[in-house]
Coordinates of C-alpha atoms and ligand atoms in Angstrom, one line a residue:
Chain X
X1 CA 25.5 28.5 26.3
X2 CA 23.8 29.9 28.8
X3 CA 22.1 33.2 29.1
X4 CA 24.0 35.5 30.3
X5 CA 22.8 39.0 30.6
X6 CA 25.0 41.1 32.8
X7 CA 27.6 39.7 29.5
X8 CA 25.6 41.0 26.8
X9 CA 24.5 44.7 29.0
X10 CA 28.5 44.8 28.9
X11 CA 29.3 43.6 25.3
X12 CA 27.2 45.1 22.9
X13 CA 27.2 48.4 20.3
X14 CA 25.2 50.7 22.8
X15 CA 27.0 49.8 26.3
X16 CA 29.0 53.3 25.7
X17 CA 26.3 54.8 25.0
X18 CA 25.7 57.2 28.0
X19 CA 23.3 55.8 30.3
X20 CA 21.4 58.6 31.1
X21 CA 19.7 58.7 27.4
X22 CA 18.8 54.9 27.4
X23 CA 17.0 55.8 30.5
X24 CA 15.2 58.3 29.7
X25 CA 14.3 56.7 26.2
X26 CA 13.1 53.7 27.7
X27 CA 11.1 55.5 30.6
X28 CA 9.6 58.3 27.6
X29 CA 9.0 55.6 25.6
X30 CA 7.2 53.3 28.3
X31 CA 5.3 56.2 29.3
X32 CA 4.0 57.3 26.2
X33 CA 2.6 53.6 25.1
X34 CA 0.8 53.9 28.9
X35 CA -0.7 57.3 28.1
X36 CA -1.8 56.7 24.7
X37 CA -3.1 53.2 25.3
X38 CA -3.3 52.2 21.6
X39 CA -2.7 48.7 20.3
X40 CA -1.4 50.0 17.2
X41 CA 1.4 52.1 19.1
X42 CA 1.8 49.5 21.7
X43 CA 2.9 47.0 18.8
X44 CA 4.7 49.8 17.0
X45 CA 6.6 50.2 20.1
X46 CA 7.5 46.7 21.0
X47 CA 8.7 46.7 17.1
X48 CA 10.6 49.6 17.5
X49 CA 12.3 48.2 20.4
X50 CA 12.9 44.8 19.0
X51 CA 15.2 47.2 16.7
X52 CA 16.9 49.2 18.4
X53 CA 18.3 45.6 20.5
X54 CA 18.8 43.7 18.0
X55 CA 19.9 45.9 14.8
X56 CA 21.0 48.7 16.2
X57 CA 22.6 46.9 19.6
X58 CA 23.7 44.2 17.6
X59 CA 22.2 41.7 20.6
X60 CA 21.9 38.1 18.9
X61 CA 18.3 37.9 17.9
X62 CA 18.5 34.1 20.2
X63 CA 19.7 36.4 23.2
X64 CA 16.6 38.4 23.3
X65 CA 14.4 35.7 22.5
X66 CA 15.8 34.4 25.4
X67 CA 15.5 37.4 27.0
X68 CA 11.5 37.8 26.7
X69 CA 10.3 33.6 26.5
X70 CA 9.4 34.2 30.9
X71 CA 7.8 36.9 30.8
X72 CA 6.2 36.2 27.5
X73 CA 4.8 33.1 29.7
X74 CA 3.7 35.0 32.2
X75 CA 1.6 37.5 30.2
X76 CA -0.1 34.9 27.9
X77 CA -0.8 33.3 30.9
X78 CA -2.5 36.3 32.6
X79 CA -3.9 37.5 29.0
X80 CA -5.5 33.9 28.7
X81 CA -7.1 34.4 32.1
X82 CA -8.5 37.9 31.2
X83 CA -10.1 36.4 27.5
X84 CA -11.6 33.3 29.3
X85 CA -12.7 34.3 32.7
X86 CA -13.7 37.7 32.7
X87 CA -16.0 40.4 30.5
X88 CA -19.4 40.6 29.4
X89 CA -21.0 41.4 26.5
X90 CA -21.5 39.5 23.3
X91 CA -20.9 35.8 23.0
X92 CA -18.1 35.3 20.5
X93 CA -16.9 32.0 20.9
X94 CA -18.6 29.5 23.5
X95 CA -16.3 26.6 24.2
X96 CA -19.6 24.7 25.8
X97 CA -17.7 23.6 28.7
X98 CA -18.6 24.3 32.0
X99 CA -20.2 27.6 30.3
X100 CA -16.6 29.3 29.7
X101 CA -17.0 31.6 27.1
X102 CA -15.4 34.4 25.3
X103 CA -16.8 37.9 24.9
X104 CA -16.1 40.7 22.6
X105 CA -15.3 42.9 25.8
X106 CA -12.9 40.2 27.4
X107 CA -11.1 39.1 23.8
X108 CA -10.4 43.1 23.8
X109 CA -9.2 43.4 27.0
X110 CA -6.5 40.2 27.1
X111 CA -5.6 41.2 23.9
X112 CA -4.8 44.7 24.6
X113 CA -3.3 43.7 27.9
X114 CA -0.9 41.8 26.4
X115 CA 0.4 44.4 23.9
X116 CA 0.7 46.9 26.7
X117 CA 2.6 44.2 29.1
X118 CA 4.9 43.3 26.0
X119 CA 5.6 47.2 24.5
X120 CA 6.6 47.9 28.4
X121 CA 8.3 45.2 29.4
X122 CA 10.6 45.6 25.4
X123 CA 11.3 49.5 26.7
X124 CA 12.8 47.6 30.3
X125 CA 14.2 45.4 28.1
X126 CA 16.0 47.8 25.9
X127 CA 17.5 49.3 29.1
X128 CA 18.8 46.1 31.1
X129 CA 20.1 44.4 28.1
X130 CA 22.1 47.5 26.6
X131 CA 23.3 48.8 30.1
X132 CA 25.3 47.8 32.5
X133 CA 23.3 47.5 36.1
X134 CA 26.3 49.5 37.8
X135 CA 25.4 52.8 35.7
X136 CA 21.4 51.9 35.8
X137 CA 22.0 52.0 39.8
X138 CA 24.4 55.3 39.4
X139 CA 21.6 56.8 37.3
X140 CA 18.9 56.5 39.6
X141 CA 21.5 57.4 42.4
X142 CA 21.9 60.6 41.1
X143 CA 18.1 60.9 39.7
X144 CA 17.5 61.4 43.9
X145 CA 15.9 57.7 44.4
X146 CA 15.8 57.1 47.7
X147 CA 19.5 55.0 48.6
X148 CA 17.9 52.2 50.2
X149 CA 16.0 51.7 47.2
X150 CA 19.3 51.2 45.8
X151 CA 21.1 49.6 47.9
X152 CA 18.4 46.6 48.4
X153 CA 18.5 46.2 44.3
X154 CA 22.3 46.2 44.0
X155 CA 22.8 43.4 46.8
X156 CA 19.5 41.8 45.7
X157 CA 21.2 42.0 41.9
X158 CA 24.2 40.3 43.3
X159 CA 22.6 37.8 45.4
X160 CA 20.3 36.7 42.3
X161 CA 23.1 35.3 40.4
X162 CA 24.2 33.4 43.7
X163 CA 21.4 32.2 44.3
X164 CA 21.2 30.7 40.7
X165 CA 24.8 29.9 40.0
X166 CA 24.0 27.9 43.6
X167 CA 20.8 26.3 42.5
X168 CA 22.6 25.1 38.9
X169 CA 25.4 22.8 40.9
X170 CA 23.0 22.1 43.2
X171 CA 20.7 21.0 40.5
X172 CA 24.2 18.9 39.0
X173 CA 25.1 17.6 41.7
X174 CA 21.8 15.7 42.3
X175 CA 21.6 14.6 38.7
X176 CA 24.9 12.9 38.9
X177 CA 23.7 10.7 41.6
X178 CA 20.6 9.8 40.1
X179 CA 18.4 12.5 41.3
X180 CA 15.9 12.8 39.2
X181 CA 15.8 9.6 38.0
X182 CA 12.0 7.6 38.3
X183 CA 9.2 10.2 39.6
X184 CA 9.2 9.6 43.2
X185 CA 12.9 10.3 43.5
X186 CA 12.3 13.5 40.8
X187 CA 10.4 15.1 44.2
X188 CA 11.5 13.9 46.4
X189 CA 15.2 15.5 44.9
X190 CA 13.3 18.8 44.0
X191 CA 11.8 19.7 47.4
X192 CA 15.0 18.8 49.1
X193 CA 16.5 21.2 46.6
X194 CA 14.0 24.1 47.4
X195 CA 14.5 23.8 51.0
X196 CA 18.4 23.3 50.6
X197 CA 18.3 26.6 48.5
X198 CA 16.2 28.5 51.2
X199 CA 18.4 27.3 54.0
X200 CA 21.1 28.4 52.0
X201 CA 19.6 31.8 51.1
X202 CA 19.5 32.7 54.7
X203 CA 22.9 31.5 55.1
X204 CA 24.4 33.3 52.9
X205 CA 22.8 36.2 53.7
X206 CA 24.2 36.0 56.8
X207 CA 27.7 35.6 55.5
X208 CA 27.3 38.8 53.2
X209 CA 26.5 40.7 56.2
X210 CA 29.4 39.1 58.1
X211 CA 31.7 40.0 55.2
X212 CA 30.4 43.9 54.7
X213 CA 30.9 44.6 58.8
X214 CA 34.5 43.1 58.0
X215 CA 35.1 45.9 55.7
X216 CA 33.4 48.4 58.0
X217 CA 30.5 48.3 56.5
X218 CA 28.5 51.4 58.6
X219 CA 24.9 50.7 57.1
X220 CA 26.0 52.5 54.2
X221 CA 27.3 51.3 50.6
X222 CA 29.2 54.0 49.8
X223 CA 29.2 55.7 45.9
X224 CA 32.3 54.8 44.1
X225 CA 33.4 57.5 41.4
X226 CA 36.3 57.4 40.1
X227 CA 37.2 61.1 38.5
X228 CA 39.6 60.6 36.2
X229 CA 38.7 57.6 33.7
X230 CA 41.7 56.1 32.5
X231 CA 41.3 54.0 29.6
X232 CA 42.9 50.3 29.3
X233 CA 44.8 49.5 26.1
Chain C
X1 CA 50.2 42.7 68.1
X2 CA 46.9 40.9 68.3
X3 CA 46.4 38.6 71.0
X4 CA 44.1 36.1 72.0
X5 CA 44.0 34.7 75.6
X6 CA 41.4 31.6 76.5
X7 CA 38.5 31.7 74.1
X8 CA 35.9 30.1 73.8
X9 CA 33.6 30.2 71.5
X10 CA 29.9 27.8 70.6
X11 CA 27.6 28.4 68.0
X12 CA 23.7 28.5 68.2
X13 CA 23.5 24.9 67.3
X14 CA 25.9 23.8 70.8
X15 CA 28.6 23.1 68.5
X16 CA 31.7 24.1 70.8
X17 CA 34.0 25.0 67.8
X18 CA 36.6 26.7 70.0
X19 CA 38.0 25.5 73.4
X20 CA 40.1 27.7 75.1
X21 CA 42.3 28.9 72.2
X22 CA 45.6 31.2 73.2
X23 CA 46.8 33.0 70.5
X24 CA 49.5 35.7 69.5
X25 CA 50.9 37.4 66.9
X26 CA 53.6 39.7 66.8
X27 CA 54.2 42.6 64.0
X28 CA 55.6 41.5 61.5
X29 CA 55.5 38.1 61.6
X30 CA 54.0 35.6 58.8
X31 CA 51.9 33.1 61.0
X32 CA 50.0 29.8 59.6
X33 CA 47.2 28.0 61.4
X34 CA 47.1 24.6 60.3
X35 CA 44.6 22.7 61.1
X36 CA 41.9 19.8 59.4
X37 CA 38.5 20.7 57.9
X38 CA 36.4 22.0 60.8
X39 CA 39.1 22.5 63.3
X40 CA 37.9 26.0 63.9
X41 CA 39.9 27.9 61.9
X42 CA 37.7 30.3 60.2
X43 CA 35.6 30.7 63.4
X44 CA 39.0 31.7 65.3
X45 CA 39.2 34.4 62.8
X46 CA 35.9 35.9 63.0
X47 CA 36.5 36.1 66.8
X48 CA 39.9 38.1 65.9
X49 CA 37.9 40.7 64.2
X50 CA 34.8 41.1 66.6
X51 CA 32.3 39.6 64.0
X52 CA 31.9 36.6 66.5
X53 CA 31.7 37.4 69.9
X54 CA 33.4 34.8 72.6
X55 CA 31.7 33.2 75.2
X56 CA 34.5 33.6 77.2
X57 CA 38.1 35.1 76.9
X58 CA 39.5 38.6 75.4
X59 CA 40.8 39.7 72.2
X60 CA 43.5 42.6 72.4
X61 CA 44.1 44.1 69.2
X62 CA 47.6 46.8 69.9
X63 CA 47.5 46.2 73.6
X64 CA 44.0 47.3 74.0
X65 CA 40.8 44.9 74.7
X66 CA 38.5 44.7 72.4
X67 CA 35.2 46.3 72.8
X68 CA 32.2 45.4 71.2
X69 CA 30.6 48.8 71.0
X70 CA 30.8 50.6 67.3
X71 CA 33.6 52.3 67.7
X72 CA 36.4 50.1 68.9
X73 CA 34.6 47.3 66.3
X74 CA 35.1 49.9 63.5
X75 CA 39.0 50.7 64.8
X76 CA 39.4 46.9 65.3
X77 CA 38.7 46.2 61.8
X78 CA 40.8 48.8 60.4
X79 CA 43.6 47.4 61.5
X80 CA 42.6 43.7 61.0
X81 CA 41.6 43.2 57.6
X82 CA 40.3 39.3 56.6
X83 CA 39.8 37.7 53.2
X84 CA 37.1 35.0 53.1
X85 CA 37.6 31.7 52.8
X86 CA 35.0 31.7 49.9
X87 CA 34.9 34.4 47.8
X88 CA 31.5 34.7 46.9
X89 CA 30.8 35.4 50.8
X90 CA 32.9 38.9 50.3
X91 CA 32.3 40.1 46.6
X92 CA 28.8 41.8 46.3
X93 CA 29.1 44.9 43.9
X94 CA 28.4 44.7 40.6
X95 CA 31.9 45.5 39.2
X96 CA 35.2 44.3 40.1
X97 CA 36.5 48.2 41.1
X98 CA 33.1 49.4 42.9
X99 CA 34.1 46.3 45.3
X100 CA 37.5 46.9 45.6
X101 CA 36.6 50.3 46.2
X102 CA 34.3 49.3 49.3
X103 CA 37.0 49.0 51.9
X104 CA 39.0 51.9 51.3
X105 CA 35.6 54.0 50.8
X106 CA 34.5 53.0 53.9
X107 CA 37.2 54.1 55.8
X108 CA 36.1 57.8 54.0
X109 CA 39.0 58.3 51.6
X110 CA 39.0 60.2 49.0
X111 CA 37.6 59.2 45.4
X112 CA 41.2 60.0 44.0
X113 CA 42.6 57.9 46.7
X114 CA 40.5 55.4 46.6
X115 CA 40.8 55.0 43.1
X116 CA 44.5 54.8 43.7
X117 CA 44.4 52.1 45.7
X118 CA 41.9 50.5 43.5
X119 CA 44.1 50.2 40.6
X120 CA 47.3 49.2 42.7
X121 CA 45.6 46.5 44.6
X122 CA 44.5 44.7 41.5
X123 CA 48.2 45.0 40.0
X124 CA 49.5 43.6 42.6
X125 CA 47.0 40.3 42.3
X126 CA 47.4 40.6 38.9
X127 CA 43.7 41.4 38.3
X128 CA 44.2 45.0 36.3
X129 CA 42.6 44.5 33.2
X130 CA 39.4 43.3 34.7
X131 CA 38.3 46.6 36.7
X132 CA 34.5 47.0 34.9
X133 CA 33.9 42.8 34.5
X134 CA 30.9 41.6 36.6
X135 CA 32.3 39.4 39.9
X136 CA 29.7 36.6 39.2
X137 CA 31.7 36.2 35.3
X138 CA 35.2 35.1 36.9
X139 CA 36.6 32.0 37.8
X140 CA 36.7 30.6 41.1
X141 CA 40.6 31.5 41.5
X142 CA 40.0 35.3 39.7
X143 CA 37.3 36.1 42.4
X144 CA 39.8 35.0 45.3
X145 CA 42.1 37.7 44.2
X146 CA 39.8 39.9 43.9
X147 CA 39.0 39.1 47.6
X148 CA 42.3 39.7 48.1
X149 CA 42.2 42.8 46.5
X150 CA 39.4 44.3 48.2
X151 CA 40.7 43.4 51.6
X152 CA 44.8 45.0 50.3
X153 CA 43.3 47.7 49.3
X154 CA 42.6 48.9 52.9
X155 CA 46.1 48.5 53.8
X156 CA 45.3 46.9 57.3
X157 CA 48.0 46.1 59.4
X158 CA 47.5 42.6 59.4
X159 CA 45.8 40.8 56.5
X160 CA 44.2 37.7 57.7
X161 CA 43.9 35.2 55.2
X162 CA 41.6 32.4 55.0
X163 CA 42.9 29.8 52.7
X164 CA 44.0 31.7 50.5
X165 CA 45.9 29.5 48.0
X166 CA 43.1 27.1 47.8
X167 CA 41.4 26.5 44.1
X168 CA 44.2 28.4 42.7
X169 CA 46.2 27.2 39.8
X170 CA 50.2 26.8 40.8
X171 CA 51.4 29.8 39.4
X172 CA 48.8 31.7 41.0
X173 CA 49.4 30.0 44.2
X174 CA 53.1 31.0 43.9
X175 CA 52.1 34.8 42.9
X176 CA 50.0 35.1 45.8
X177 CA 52.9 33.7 47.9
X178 CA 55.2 36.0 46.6
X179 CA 52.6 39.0 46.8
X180 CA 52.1 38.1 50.7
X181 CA 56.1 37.8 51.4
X182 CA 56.4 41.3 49.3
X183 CA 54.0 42.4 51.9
X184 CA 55.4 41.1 54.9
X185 CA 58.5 42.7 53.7
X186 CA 56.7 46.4 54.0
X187 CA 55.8 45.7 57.5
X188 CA 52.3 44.1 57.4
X189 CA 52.0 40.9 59.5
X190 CA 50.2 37.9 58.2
X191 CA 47.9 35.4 59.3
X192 CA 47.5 32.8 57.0
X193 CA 44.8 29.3 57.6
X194 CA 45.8 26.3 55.4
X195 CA 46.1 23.0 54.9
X196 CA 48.7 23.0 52.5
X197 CA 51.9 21.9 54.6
X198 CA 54.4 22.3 51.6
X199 CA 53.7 25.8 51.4
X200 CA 53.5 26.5 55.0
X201 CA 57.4 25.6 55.5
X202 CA 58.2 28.0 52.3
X203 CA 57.0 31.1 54.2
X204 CA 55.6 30.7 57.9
X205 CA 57.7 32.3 60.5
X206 CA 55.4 30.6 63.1
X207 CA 53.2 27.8 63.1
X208 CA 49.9 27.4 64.8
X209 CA 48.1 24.1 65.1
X210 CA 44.6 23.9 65.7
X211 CA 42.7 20.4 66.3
X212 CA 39.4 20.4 67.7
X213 CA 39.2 24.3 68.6
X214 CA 42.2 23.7 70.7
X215 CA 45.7 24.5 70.0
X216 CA 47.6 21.6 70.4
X217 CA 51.6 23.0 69.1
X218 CA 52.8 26.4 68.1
X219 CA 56.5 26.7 67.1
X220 CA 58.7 27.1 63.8
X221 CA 58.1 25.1 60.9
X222 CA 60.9 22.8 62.3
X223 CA 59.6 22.9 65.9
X224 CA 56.0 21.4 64.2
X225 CA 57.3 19.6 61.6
X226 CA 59.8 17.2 63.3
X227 CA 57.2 16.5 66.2
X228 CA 55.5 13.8 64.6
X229 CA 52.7 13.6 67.8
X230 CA 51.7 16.7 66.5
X231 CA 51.5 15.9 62.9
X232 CA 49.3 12.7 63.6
X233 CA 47.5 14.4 66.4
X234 CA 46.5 17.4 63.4
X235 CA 45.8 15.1 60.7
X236 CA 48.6 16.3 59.0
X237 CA 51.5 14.9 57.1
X238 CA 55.0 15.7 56.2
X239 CA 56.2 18.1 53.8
X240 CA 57.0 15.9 50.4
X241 CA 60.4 16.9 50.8
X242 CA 60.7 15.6 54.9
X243 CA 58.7 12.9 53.9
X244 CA 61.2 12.0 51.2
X245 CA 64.3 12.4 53.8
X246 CA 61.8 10.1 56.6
X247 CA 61.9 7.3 54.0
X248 CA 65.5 7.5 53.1
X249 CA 66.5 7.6 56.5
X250 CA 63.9 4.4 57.0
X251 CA 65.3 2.3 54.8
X252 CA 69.1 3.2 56.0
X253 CA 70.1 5.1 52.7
X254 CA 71.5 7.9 55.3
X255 CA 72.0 8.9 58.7
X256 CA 72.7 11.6 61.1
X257 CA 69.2 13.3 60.5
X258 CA 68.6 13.2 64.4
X259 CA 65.1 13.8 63.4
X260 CA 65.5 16.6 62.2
X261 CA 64.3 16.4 58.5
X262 CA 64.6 19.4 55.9
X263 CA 61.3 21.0 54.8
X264 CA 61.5 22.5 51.6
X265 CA 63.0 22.2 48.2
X266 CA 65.9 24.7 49.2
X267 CA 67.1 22.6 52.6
X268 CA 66.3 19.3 50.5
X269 CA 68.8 20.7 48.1
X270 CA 71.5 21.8 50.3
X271 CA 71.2 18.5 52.5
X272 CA 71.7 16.4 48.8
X273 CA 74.4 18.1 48.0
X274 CA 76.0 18.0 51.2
X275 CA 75.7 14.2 51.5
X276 CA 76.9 13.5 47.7
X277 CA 80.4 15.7 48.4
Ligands
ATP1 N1 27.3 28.7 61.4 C1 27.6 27.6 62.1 N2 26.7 27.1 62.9 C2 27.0 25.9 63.6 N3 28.2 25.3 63.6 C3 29.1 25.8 62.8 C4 28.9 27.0 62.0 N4 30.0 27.3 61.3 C5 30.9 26.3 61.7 N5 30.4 25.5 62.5 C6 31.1 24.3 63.2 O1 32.2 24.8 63.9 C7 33.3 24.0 63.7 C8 34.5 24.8 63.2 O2 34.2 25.3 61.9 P1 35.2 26.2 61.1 O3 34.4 26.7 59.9 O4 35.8 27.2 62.0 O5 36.3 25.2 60.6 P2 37.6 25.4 59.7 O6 38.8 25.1 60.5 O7 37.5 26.8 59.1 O8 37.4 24.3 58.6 P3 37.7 24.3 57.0 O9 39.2 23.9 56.9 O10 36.9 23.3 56.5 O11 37.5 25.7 56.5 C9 32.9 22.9 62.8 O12 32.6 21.7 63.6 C10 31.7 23.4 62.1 O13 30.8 22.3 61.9
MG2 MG1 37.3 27.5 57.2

């Protein structure tokens, strides 16, 4: 199956919850693990969050592993950087290659680093996984953030999923003829697939725009809120 | 109604996708433009709307030549609404109301109206139900009515459709069929681009054919449809049904046709049961 987040932000035990709370909980929260800077409350934190998604949400535990595996990449790769490259101070481990060495001052810094990274990114996490990017983008709308702001994420948001629902059959489509067969031909199939998707990506772009001046689009996305909220059966 | 005289149209690249095209469409009318893949059918219908300027020749939408300053594009497009040929082009917002809700919002309606139209437009493609779903979850023939949706929810005076039955199952062809004759009964005219010659004969009033950015026929399903020049010239083919009657006629089973073969399943009928009295 694959990961599908905009179906879980939908389909789980706090998308009713009004929006407005799970933004400011997630921006308090994020906040106050900045300010403090403790890697006691940072981990406290990311627990706490890893709660409230998965026991209190009810989000499948596999969703959010999914969920945090890239960034958690991405960190440990940066964190890794920070304990092997940088700091001074005492010698705590020398791995007698090419003089790389790890410090007291740099193993504190990665370390903490990567508990601040992963306690913020679990607060952003609560809030995109338990709420629906329309009432995010409402939100924020009516918190005063500037519309273009708003506008650029929402068709940015859209054109994400294109862009990888586009890159998935174009990825199929090569691997039924072959594509990636040998290692010359896996290249040789993945470059002509990035330039493909760029190409694309400015096409498409173009057709978007095409489509929004059909509608009389005026430079504008205008706010859609419906008074009365009729419930469906 | 809208009218078309001489245009021609190239893109960037020096591809000359339209040569010269006269076109015209009266109220009330359901039209089809048939035509192969590449013909310059979609092109043709940016040009209606003023998306795609012409390198030569006018557009006159109600009598009046269009302008391509803001105004008369904005006016234009009120009264010419078009669905895409590929959904994904149109739908952007993040739920299916909010981009249903576009159109009408643009043209500064009211929420409550807007909201009216909302829910009566996805009825009427049978898409009520799905109002708070995310575009990107639906199927291929569940966006396309959406499309449709967004585009019937700003009640334009014509609806220009760009393949509109394609990658729908039959009974949602048939329902959107139905939904566009309902309309044509209300008073909106239709323009319709296809390939699909079986349906065109069901509901076309008038038949356009397009073949290399050039109209090559225009007529009633009959006119087109017994002119077999045409048909070859197009890349078409017969309606099953005509096709059926061709062969008989071929092969001696019956006579009198004059070339003048029956297009769908109701003049198929009739002509049976004529013949076996
Ligand atoms: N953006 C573009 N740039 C350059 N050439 C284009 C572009 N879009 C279309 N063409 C060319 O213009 C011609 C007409 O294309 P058009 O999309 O209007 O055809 P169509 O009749 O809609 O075909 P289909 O039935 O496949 O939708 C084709 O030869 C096509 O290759
Ligand atoms: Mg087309």
């Amino acid at each position: 199956m694959k990961f599908d987040m905009d179906f879980i932000a939908h389909n789980n035990n706090l998308s009713l919850m009004n929006p407005y709370y799970k933004l400011i909980i997630a921006i308090l929260i994020m906040l106050f693990s900045l300010i403090v800077n403790n890697l006691i409350i940072d981990i406290i934190v990311f627990i706490l969050m890893g709660i409230l998604i998965t026991l209190v949400a009810k989000i499948s535990f596999k969703s959010y592993l999914k969920f945090i595996t890239i960034p958690f990449i991405f960190s440990a790769i940066t964190c890794l950087y920070l304990i092997f490259f940088t700091g001074t101070g005492e010698i705590i481990f020398n791995t007698h290659f090419f003089g790389i060495v790890v410090t007291d001052k740099s193993l504190n810094l990665g370390i903490n680093t990567f508990c601040r990274v992963f306690a913020c990114f679990s607060c952003l996490g609560f809030l995109a996984l338990t709420t629906p990017i329309a009432e995010i983008l409402h939100c924020l709308r009516s918190c005063k953030v500037p519309k273009i702001f708003i506008e650029i994420s929402l068709l940015m948001y859209n054109t994400i999923f294109i862009f990888l629902d586009q890159l998935d059959r174009m990825r199929n489509a090569q691997e039924t003829r072959l594509g990636y067969f040998g290692t010359k031909s896996a290249y040789h199939s993945l470059a002509s697939l990035f330039t493909n998707l760029f190409v694309k990506s400015l096409d498409k772009s173009e057709k978007l725009q095409c489509a929004l001046d059909s509608r009389c689009y005026d430079g504008e996305i205008p706010i859609y809120k419906p008074s009365k909220v009729k419930k469906d059966a | 109604m809208l009218k078309a005289e001489n245009i021609f149209y190239s893109y960037d690249d020096g591809t000359k996708a339209l040569k010269g095209i006269d076109f015209q469409i009266s109220q009330g009318e359901i039209v089809a433009l048939v035509g192969k893949n590449g013909a310059g059918k979609s092109t043709l219908f940016l040009n209606f709307n003023g998306i795609l300027r012409p390198d030569e020749g006018n557009i006159f939408v109600d009598g009046d030549m269009l302008k391509y300053d803001k105004k008369s594009l904005i006016k234009c497009r009120q009264k010419l609404g078009i669905v895409f040929q590929n959904p994904d082009d149109q739908i952007f917002a993040p739920t299916v109301e909010e981009d249903v809700a576009f159109g009408p919002l643009n043209l500064k309606l009211s929420q409550d109206e807007t909201q009216k139209r909302v829910s009566e437009a996805l009825k009427r493609v049978g898409m009520s139900g799905f109002e708070k779903k995310a575009p990107h979850n639906l199927s291929g023939g569940q966006k396309k009515r959406v499309a449709i949706a967004g585009i019937l929810a700003m009640k334009p005076e014509i609806m220009i459709l760009d393949e509109p039955t394609s990658g729908l199952d039959p009974v949602g062809v048939r329902k959107i069929i139905k939904l566009l004759k309902e309309l044509n009964n209300e008073g909106m005219t239709i323009l319709i681009s296809t390939h699909d010659v079986d349906l065109v004969v069901e509901y076309a009033d008038k038949v356009y054919v397009i073949v290399d950015g050039e109209i090559i026929g225009k007529g009633t399903p009959n006119e087109i449809f017994n002119n077999m020049e045409i048909i070859k010239k197009a890349n078409l083919r017969l309606p099953l049904i005509a096709e059926l009657f061709k062969k008989l006629e071929e092969n001696g089973k019956i006579t009198g046709l004059n070339n003048n073969y029956p297009l769908t399943v109701k003049e198929g009928y009739e002509k049976i049961t004529e013949i076996l009295k």
